[in-house]
Short mmCIF file of C-alpha atoms in Angstrom, two decimals:
data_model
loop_
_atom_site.label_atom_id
_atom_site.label_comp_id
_atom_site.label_asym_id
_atom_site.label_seq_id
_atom_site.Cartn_x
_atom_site.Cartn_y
_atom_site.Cartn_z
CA UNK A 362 -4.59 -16.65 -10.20
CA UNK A 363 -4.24 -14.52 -6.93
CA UNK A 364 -0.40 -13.74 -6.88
CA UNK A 365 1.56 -14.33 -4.15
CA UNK A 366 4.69 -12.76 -4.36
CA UNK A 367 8.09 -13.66 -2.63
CA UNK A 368 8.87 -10.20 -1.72
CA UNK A 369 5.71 -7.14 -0.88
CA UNK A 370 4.78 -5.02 -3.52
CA UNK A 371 6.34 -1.77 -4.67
CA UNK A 372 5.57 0.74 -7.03
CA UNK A 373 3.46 4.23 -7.16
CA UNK A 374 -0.60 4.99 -6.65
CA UNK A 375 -1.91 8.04 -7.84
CA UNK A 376 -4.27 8.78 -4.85
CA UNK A 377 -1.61 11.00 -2.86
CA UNK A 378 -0.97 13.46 -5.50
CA UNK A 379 -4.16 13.18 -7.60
CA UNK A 380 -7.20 12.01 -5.25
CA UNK A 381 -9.76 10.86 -7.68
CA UNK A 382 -9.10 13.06 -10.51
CA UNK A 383 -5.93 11.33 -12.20
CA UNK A 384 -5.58 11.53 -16.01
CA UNK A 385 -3.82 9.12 -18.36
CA UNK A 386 -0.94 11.70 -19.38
CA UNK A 387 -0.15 11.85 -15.71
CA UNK A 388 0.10 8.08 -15.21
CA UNK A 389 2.43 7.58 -17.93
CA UNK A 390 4.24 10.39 -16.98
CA UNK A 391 5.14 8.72 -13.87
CA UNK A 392 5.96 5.32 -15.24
CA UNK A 393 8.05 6.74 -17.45
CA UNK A 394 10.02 8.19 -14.81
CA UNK A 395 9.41 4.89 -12.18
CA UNK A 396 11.20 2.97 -15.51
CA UNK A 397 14.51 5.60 -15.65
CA UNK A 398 14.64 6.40 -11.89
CA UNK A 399 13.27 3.30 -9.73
CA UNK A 400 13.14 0.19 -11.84
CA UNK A 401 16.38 -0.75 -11.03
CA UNK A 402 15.54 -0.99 -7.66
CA UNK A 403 12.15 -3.02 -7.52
CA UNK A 404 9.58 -0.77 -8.32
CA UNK A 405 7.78 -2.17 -10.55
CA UNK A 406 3.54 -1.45 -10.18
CA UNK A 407 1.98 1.68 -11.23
CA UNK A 408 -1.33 2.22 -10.03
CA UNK A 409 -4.24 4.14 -10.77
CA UNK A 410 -6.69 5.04 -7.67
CA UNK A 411 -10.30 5.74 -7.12
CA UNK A 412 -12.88 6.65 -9.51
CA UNK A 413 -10.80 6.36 -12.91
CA UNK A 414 -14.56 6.12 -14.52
CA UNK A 415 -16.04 9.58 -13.27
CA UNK A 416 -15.86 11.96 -15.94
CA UNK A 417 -15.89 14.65 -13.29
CA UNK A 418 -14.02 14.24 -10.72
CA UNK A 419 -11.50 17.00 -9.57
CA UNK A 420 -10.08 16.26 -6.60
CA UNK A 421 -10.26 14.42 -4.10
CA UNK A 422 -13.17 14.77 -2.68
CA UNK A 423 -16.03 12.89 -4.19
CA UNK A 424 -18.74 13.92 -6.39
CA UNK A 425 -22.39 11.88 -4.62
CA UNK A 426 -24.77 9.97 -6.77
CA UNK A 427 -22.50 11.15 -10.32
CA UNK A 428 -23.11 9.41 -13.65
CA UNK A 429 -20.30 6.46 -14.51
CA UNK A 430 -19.04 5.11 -17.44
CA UNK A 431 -20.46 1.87 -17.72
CA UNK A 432 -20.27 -1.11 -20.73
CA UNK A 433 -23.51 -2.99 -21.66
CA UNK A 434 -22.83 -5.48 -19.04
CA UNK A 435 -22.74 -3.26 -15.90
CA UNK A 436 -18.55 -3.25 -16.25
CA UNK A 437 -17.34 0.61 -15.01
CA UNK A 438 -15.26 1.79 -17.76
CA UNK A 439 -12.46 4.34 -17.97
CA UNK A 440 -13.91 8.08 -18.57
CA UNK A 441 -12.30 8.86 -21.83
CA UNK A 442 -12.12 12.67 -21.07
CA UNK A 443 -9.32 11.37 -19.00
CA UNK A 444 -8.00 7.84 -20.26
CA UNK A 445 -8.19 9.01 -24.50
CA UNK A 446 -6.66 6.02 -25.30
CA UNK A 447 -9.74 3.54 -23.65
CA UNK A 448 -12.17 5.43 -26.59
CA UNK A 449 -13.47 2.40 -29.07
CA UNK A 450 -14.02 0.32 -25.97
CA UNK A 451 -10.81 -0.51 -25.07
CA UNK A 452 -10.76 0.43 -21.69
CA UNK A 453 -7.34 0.21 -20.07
CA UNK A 454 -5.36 -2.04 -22.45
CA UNK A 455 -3.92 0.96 -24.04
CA UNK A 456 -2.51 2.37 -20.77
CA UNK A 457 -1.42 -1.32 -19.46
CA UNK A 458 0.35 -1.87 -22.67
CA UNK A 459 2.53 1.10 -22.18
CA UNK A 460 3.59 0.60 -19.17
CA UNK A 461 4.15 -3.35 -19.80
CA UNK A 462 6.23 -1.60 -22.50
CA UNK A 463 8.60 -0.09 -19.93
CA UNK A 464 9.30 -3.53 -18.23
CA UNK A 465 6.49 -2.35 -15.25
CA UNK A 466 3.16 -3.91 -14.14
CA UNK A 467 -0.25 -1.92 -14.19
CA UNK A 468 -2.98 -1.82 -11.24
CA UNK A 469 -6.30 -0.04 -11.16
CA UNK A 470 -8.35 0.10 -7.69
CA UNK A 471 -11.71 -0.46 -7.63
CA UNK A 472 -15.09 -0.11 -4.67
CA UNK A 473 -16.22 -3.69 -3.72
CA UNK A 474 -19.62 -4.20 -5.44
CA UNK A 475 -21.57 -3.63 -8.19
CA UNK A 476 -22.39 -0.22 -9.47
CA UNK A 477 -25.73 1.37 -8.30
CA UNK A 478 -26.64 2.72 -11.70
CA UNK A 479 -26.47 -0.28 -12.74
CA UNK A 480 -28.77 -1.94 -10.15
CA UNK A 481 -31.43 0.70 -10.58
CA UNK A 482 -31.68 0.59 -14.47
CA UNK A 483 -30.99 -3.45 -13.93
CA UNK A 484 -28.61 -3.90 -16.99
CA UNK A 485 -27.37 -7.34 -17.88
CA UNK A 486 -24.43 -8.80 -16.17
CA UNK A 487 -22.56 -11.15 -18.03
CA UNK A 488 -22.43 -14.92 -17.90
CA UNK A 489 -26.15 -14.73 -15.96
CA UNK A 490 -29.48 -14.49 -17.30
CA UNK A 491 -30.43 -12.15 -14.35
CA UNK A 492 -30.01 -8.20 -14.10
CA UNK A 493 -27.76 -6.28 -11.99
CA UNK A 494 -30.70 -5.86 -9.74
CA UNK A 495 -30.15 -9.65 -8.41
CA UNK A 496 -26.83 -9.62 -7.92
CA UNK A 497 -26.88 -6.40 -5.38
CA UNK A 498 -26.56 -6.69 -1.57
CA UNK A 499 -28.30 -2.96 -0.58
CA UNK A 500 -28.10 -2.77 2.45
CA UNK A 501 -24.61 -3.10 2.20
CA UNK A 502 -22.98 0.72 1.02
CA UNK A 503 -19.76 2.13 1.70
CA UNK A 504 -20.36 5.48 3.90
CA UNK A 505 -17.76 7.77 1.64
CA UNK A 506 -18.52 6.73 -1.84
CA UNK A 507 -22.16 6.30 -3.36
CA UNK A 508 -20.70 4.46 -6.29
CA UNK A 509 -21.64 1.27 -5.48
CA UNK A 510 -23.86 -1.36 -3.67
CA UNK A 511 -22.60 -4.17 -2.24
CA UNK A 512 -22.53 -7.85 -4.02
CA UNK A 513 -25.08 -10.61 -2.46
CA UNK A 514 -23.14 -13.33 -2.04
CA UNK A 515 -26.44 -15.71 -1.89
CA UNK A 516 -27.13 -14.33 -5.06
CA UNK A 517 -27.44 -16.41 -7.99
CA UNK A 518 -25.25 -14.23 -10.24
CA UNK A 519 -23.41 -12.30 -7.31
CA UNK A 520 -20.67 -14.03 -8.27
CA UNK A 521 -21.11 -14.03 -12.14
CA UNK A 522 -20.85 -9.97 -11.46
CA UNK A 523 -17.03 -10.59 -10.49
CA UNK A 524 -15.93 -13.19 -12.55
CA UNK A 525 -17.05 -10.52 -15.76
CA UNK A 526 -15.38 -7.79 -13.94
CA UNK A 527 -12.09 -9.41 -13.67
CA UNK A 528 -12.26 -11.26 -16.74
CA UNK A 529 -12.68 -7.80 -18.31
CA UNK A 530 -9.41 -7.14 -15.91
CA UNK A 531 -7.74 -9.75 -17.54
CA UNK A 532 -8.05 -8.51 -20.90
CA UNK A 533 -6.79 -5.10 -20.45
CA UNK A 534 -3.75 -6.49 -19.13
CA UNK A 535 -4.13 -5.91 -15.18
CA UNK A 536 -1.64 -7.15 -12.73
CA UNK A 537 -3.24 -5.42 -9.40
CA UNK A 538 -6.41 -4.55 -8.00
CA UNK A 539 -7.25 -3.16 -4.82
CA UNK A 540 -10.74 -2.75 -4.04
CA UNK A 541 -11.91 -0.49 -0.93
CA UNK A 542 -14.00 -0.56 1.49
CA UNK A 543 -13.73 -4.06 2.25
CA UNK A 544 -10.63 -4.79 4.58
CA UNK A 545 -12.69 -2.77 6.55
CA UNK A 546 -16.51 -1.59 6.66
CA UNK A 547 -17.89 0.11 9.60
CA UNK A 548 -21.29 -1.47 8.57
CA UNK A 549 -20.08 -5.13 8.71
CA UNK A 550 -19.80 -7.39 11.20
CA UNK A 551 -16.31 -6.70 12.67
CA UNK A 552 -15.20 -4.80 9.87
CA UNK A 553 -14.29 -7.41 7.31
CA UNK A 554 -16.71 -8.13 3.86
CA UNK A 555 -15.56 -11.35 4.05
CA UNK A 556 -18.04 -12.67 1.64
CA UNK A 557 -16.93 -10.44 -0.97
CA UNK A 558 -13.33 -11.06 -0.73
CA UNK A 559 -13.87 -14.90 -0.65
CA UNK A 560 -16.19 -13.66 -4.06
CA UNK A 561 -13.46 -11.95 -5.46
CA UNK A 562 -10.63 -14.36 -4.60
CA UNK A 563 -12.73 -17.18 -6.90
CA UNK A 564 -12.94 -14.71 -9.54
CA UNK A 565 -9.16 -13.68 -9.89
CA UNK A 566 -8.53 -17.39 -9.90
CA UNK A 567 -10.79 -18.02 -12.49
CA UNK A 568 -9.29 -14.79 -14.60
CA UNK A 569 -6.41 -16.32 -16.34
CA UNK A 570 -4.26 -13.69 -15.49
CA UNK A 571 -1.98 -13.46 -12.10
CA UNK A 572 -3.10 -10.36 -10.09
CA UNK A 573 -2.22 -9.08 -6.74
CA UNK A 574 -4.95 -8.49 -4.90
CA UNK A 575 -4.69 -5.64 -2.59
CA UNK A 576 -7.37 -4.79 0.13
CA UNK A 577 -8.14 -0.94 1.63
CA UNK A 578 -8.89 0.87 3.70
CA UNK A 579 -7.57 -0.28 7.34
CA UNK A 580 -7.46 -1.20 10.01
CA UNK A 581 -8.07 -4.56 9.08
CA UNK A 582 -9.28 -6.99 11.93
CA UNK A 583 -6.60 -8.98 13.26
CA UNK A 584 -8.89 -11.82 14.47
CA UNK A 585 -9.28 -12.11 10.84
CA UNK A 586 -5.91 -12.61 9.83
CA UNK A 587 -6.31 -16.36 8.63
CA UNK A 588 -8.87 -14.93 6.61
CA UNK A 589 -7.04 -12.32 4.68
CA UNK A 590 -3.75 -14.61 4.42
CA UNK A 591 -6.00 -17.16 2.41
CA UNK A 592 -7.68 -14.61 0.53
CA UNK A 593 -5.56 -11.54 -0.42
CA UNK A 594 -1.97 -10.60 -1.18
CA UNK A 595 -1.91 -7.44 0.97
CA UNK A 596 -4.25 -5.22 2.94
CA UNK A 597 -4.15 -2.52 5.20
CA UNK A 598 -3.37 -2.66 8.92
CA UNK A 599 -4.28 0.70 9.49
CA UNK A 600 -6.30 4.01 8.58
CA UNK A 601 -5.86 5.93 6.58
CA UNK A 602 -1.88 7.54 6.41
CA UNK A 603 -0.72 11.01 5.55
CA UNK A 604 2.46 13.22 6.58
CA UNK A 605 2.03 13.35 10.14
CA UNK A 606 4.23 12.42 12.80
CA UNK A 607 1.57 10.91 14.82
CA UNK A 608 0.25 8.26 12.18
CA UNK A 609 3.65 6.96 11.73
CA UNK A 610 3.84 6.13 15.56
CA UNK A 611 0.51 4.89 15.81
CA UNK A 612 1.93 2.22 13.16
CA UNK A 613 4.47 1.07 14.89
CA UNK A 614 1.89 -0.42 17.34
CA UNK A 615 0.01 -1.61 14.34
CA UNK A 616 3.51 -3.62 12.75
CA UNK A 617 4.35 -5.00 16.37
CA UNK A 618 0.58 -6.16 16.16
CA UNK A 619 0.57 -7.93 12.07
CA UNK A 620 4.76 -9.12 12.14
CA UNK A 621 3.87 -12.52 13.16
CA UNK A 622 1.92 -13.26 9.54
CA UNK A 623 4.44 -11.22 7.16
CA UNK A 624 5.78 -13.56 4.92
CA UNK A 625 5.35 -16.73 2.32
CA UNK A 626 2.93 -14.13 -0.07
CA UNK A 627 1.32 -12.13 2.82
CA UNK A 628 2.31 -8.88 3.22
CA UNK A 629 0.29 -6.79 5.83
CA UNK A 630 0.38 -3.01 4.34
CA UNK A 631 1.49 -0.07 6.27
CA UNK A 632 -0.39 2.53 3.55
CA UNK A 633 1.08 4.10 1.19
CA UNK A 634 4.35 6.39 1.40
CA UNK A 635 3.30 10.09 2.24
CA UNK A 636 6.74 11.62 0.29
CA UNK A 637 7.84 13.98 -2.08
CA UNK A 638 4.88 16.41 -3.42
CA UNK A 639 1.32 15.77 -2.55
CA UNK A 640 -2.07 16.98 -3.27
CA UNK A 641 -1.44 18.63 -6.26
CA UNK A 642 -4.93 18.20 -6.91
CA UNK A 643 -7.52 18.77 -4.29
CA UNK A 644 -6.63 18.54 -0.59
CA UNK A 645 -7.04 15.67 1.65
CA UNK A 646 -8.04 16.48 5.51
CA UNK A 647 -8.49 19.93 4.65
CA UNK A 648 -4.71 20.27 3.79
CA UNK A 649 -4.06 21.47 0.19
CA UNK A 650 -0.92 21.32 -2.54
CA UNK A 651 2.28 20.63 -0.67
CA UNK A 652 6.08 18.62 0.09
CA UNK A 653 5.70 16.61 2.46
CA UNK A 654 5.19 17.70 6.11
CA UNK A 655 7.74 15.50 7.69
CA UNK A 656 11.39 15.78 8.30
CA UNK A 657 13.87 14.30 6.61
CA UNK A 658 14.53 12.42 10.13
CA UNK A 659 10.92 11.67 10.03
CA UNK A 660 11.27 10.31 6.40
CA UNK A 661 14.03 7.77 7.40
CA UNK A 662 12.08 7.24 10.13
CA UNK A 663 9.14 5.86 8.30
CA UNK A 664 11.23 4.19 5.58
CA UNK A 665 12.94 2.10 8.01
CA UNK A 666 10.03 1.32 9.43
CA UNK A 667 8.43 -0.05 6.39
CA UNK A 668 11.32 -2.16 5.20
CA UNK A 669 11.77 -3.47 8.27
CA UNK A 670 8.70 -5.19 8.95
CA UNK A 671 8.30 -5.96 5.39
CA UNK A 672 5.41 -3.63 3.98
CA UNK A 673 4.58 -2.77 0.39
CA UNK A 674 6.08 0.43 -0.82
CA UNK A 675 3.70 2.45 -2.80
CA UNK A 676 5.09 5.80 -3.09
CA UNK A 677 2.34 8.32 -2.83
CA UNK A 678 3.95 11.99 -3.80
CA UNK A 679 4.11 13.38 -7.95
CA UNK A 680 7.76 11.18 -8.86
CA UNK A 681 8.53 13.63 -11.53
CA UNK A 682 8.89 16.44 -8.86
CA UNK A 683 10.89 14.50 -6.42
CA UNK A 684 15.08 15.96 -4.95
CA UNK A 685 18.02 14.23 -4.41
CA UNK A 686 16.47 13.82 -0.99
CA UNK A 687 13.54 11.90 -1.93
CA UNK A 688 15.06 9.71 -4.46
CA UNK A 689 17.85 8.39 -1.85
CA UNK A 690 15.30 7.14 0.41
CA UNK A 691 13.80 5.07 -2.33
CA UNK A 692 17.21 3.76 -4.19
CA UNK A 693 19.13 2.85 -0.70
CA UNK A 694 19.60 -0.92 -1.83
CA UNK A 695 21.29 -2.00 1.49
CA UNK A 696 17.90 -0.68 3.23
CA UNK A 697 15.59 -1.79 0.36
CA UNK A 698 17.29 -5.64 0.62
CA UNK A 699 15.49 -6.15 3.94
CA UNK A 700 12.25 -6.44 2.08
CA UNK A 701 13.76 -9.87 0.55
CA UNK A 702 16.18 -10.65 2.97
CA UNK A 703 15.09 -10.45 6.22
CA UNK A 704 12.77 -12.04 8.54
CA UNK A 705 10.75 -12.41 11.65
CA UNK A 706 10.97 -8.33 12.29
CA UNK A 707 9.72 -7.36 16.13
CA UNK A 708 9.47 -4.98 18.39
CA UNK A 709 12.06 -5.78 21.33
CA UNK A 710 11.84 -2.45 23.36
CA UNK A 711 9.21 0.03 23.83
CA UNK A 712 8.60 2.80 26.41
CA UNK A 713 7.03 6.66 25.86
CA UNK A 714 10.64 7.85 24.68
CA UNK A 715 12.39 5.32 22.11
CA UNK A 716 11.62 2.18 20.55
CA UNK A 717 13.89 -0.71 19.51
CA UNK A 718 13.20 -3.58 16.70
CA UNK A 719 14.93 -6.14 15.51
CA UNK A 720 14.90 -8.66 12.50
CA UNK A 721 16.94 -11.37 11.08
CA UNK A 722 19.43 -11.36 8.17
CA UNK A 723 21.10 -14.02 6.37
CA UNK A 724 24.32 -13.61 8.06
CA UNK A 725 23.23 -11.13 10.96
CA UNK A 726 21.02 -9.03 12.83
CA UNK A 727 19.09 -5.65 11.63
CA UNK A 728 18.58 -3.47 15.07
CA UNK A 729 16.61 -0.02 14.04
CA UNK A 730 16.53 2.34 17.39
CA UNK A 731 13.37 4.65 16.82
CA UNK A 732 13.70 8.20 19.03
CA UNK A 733 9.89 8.72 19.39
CA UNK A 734 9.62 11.65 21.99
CA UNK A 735 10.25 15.43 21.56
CA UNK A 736 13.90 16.07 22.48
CA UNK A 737 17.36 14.20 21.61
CA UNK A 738 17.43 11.22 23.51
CA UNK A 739 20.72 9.20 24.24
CA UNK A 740 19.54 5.07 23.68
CA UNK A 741 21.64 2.36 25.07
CA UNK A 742 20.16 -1.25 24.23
CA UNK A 743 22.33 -4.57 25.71
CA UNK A 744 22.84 -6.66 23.71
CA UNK A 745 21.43 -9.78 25.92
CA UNK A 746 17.68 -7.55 24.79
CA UNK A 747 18.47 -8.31 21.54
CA UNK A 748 19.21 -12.33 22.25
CA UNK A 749 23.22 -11.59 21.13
CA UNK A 750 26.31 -12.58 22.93
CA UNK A 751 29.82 -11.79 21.54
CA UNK A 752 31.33 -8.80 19.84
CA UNK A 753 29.41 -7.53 16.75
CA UNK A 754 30.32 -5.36 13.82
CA UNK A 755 28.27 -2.48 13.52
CA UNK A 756 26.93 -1.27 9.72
CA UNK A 757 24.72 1.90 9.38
CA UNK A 758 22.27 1.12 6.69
CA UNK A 759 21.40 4.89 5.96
CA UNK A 760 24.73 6.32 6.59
CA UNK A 761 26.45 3.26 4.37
CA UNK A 762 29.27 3.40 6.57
CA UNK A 763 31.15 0.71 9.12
CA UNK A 764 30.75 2.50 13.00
CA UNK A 765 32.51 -0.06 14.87
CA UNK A 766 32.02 -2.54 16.86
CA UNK A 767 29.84 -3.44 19.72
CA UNK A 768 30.44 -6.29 22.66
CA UNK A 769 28.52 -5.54 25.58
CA UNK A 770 25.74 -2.54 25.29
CA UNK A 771 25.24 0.07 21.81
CA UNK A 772 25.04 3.43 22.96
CA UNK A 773 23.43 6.04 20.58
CA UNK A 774 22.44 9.64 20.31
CA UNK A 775 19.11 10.27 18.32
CA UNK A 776 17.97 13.72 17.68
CA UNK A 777 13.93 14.02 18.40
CA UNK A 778 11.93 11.56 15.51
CA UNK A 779 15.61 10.65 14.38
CA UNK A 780 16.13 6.62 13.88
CA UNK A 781 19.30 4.53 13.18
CA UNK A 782 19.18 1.31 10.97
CA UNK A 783 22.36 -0.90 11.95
CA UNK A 784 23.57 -4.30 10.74
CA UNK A 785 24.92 -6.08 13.26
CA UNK A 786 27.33 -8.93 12.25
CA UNK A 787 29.39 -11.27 14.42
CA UNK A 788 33.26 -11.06 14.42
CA UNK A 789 34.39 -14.75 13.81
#
């Protein structure tokens, strides 16, 4: 059944680090250090990105029109040069079984569709009597990745193609997919493949296993919103996101846009966490093997941001390689407890020079004051902007610290990019 979980998503995807050329040793390498380090504090999925089933790939940029490994029933398989443990057939169950081993949960991404080797040599799909040549949609092809053709969904065994996949899924032990180029296509209609994630919905459901489904790349079309609530656990509300100051601003506009359907299993996703070390294999962008580009402010910044309105947290940088520094921003449990205890996050201020949200806690209010322009900035926000009246206690959620109290206005100093998450709680 499509999962719906109380709280978004967190754990680690290989893309970040590995682009498309992610082996198994590397994977459980970082579960192993997701179950000592991170565990504890929710993270729980560990995911493996693009093209797990290309024997060559080596970065990630990639390789056109490539041979994939493929089962008798047009199923893409894991490339054993990379995944040893999937020889004999047995695809991921190996690799799901160790990390279901260290108390986590295993996810795989896949391209919407059906593979076009596949379609041309029109090998048997299973559960129809009809080739893989009847089930494709051609016309319909992502413009980065010649893996696949799009699924017909006036096919007759369009939708036999996806129950196999994911009943194949099922029996490896998967717990979440995301599939690309579907939340949205430049080619389609507004942007949305709507037919396929209605296809792939039915087949999840018919699965026997709970997945999450989670769909890329952004930015998905808000007048489609119903849509993807119905239909998918998460998917991406914007582009995609890397370690630059100017993407992380650009999503503030996109959370404003999303906050009022966060919530009750739906989880609009802010991309994946730039942190820590990156592109250790390939470059992405044209930008090669590096820590992170922003600041530590910058880092806080975007944390905040995220667990604030309520995004998955998919940490994107090599774990084993992360400092002190990195690690705090993803064990801060009073920051972290927003994802399951807060609600109705907005935007309550914005101008060219700071921004101001605000959410709701059991027993208070969350206020995070973003300094967005170039040079410190002193904020003051009234309270009456915030819909508050009395005299508040004041908690810094990053500092972990009481900072007094508040009655009439908060005045703040925020160096350039620098935010401040406060917990504001009335005095009785």
């Amino acid at each position: 059944m499509l999962k719906k979980p109380d709280t978004p998503p967190m754990g680690w995807n290989s893309w970040d680090c590995y682009g498309a050329a992610v082996n198994e040793e590397q994977v459980r390498a970082n579960a192993r250090y997701m179950a000592e380090n991170l565990k504890e504090y929710g993270w729980e999925y560990v995911v493996v990105d693009i093209q797990w089933y290309e024997s060559t790939a080596d970065g990630s940029r990639m390789h056109a029109f490539m041979p994939l490994c493929m089962d008798g029933y047009s199923r893409l398989i894991p490339a054993e040069n990379r995944f040893p443990s999937a020889a004999g057939g047995k695809g991921f169950a190996p690799l799901a079984e160790y990390v279901h081993s260290l108390g986590l949960k295993f996810g795989i991404h896949i391209m919407r569709g059906i593979p076009r080797q596949a379609v041309h040599a029109n090998t048997p799909v299973l559960g129809s009597a009809l080739g893989a040549r009847h089930a494709a949609k051609y016309a319909s092809i992502c413009p980065w990745c010649t893996d696949n053709y799009g699924v017909d969904p006036l096919s007759p065994n369009g939708q036999a193609y996806y129950d196999s996949i994911f009943q194949l899924y099922a029996q490896w032990g998967v717990d979440y997919v995301k599939v690309d180029d579907i939340a949205y296509n430049a080619w389609e209609k507004e942007g949305l493949v709507e037919d396929e994630i209605v296809m792939i919905h039915k087949a999840i459901d018919r699965c026997g296993r709970d997945m999450v489904l989670s769909l890329s790349p952004g930015p998905a079309p808000l007048s489609h919103a119903d849509t993807l609530c119905r239909h998918a656990t998460m998917w991406r509300i914007t582009a995609d996101l890397w370690d630059s100051w100017d993407d992380i601003v650009e999503d503030m506009d996109r959370c404003a846009q999303w906050a009022p359907y966060v919530g009750q299993g739906n989880w609009p996703d802010a991309d994946m966490l730039p942190l820590g070390h990156l592109s250790l294999i390939g470059s992405e962008h044209g930008i090669g093997e590096r820590m992170t580009r922003l600041s530590r402010d910058e880092q806080v910044t975007m944390m905040t941001l995220w667990c604030l309105c309520r995004s998955p947290l998919m940490f994107g940088g090599e774990m084993r390689d992360n400092d002190a520094f990195t690690l705090s921003l993803l064990t801060n449990r009073e920051v972290l407890a927003l994802l399951s205890h807060s609600s109705g996050a907005r935007r309550t201020i914005r101008n060219d020079n700071f921004q101001v949200w605000q959410a709701k806690g059991e027993n208070s209010t969350y206020v995070a004051l973003f300094n967005v322009s170039t040079i410190p900035r002193r904020i003051g926000v009234p309270l009456y902007h915030l819909g508050l009246e009395g005299t508040y206690r004041v908690y810094d959620l990053w500092e972990k610290k009481e900072i007094g109290t508040v009655e009439d206005i908060w005045q703040d100093e925020l160096r350039n990019h620098q935010c401040r998450l406060l917990k504001l709680t009335k005095e009785a």
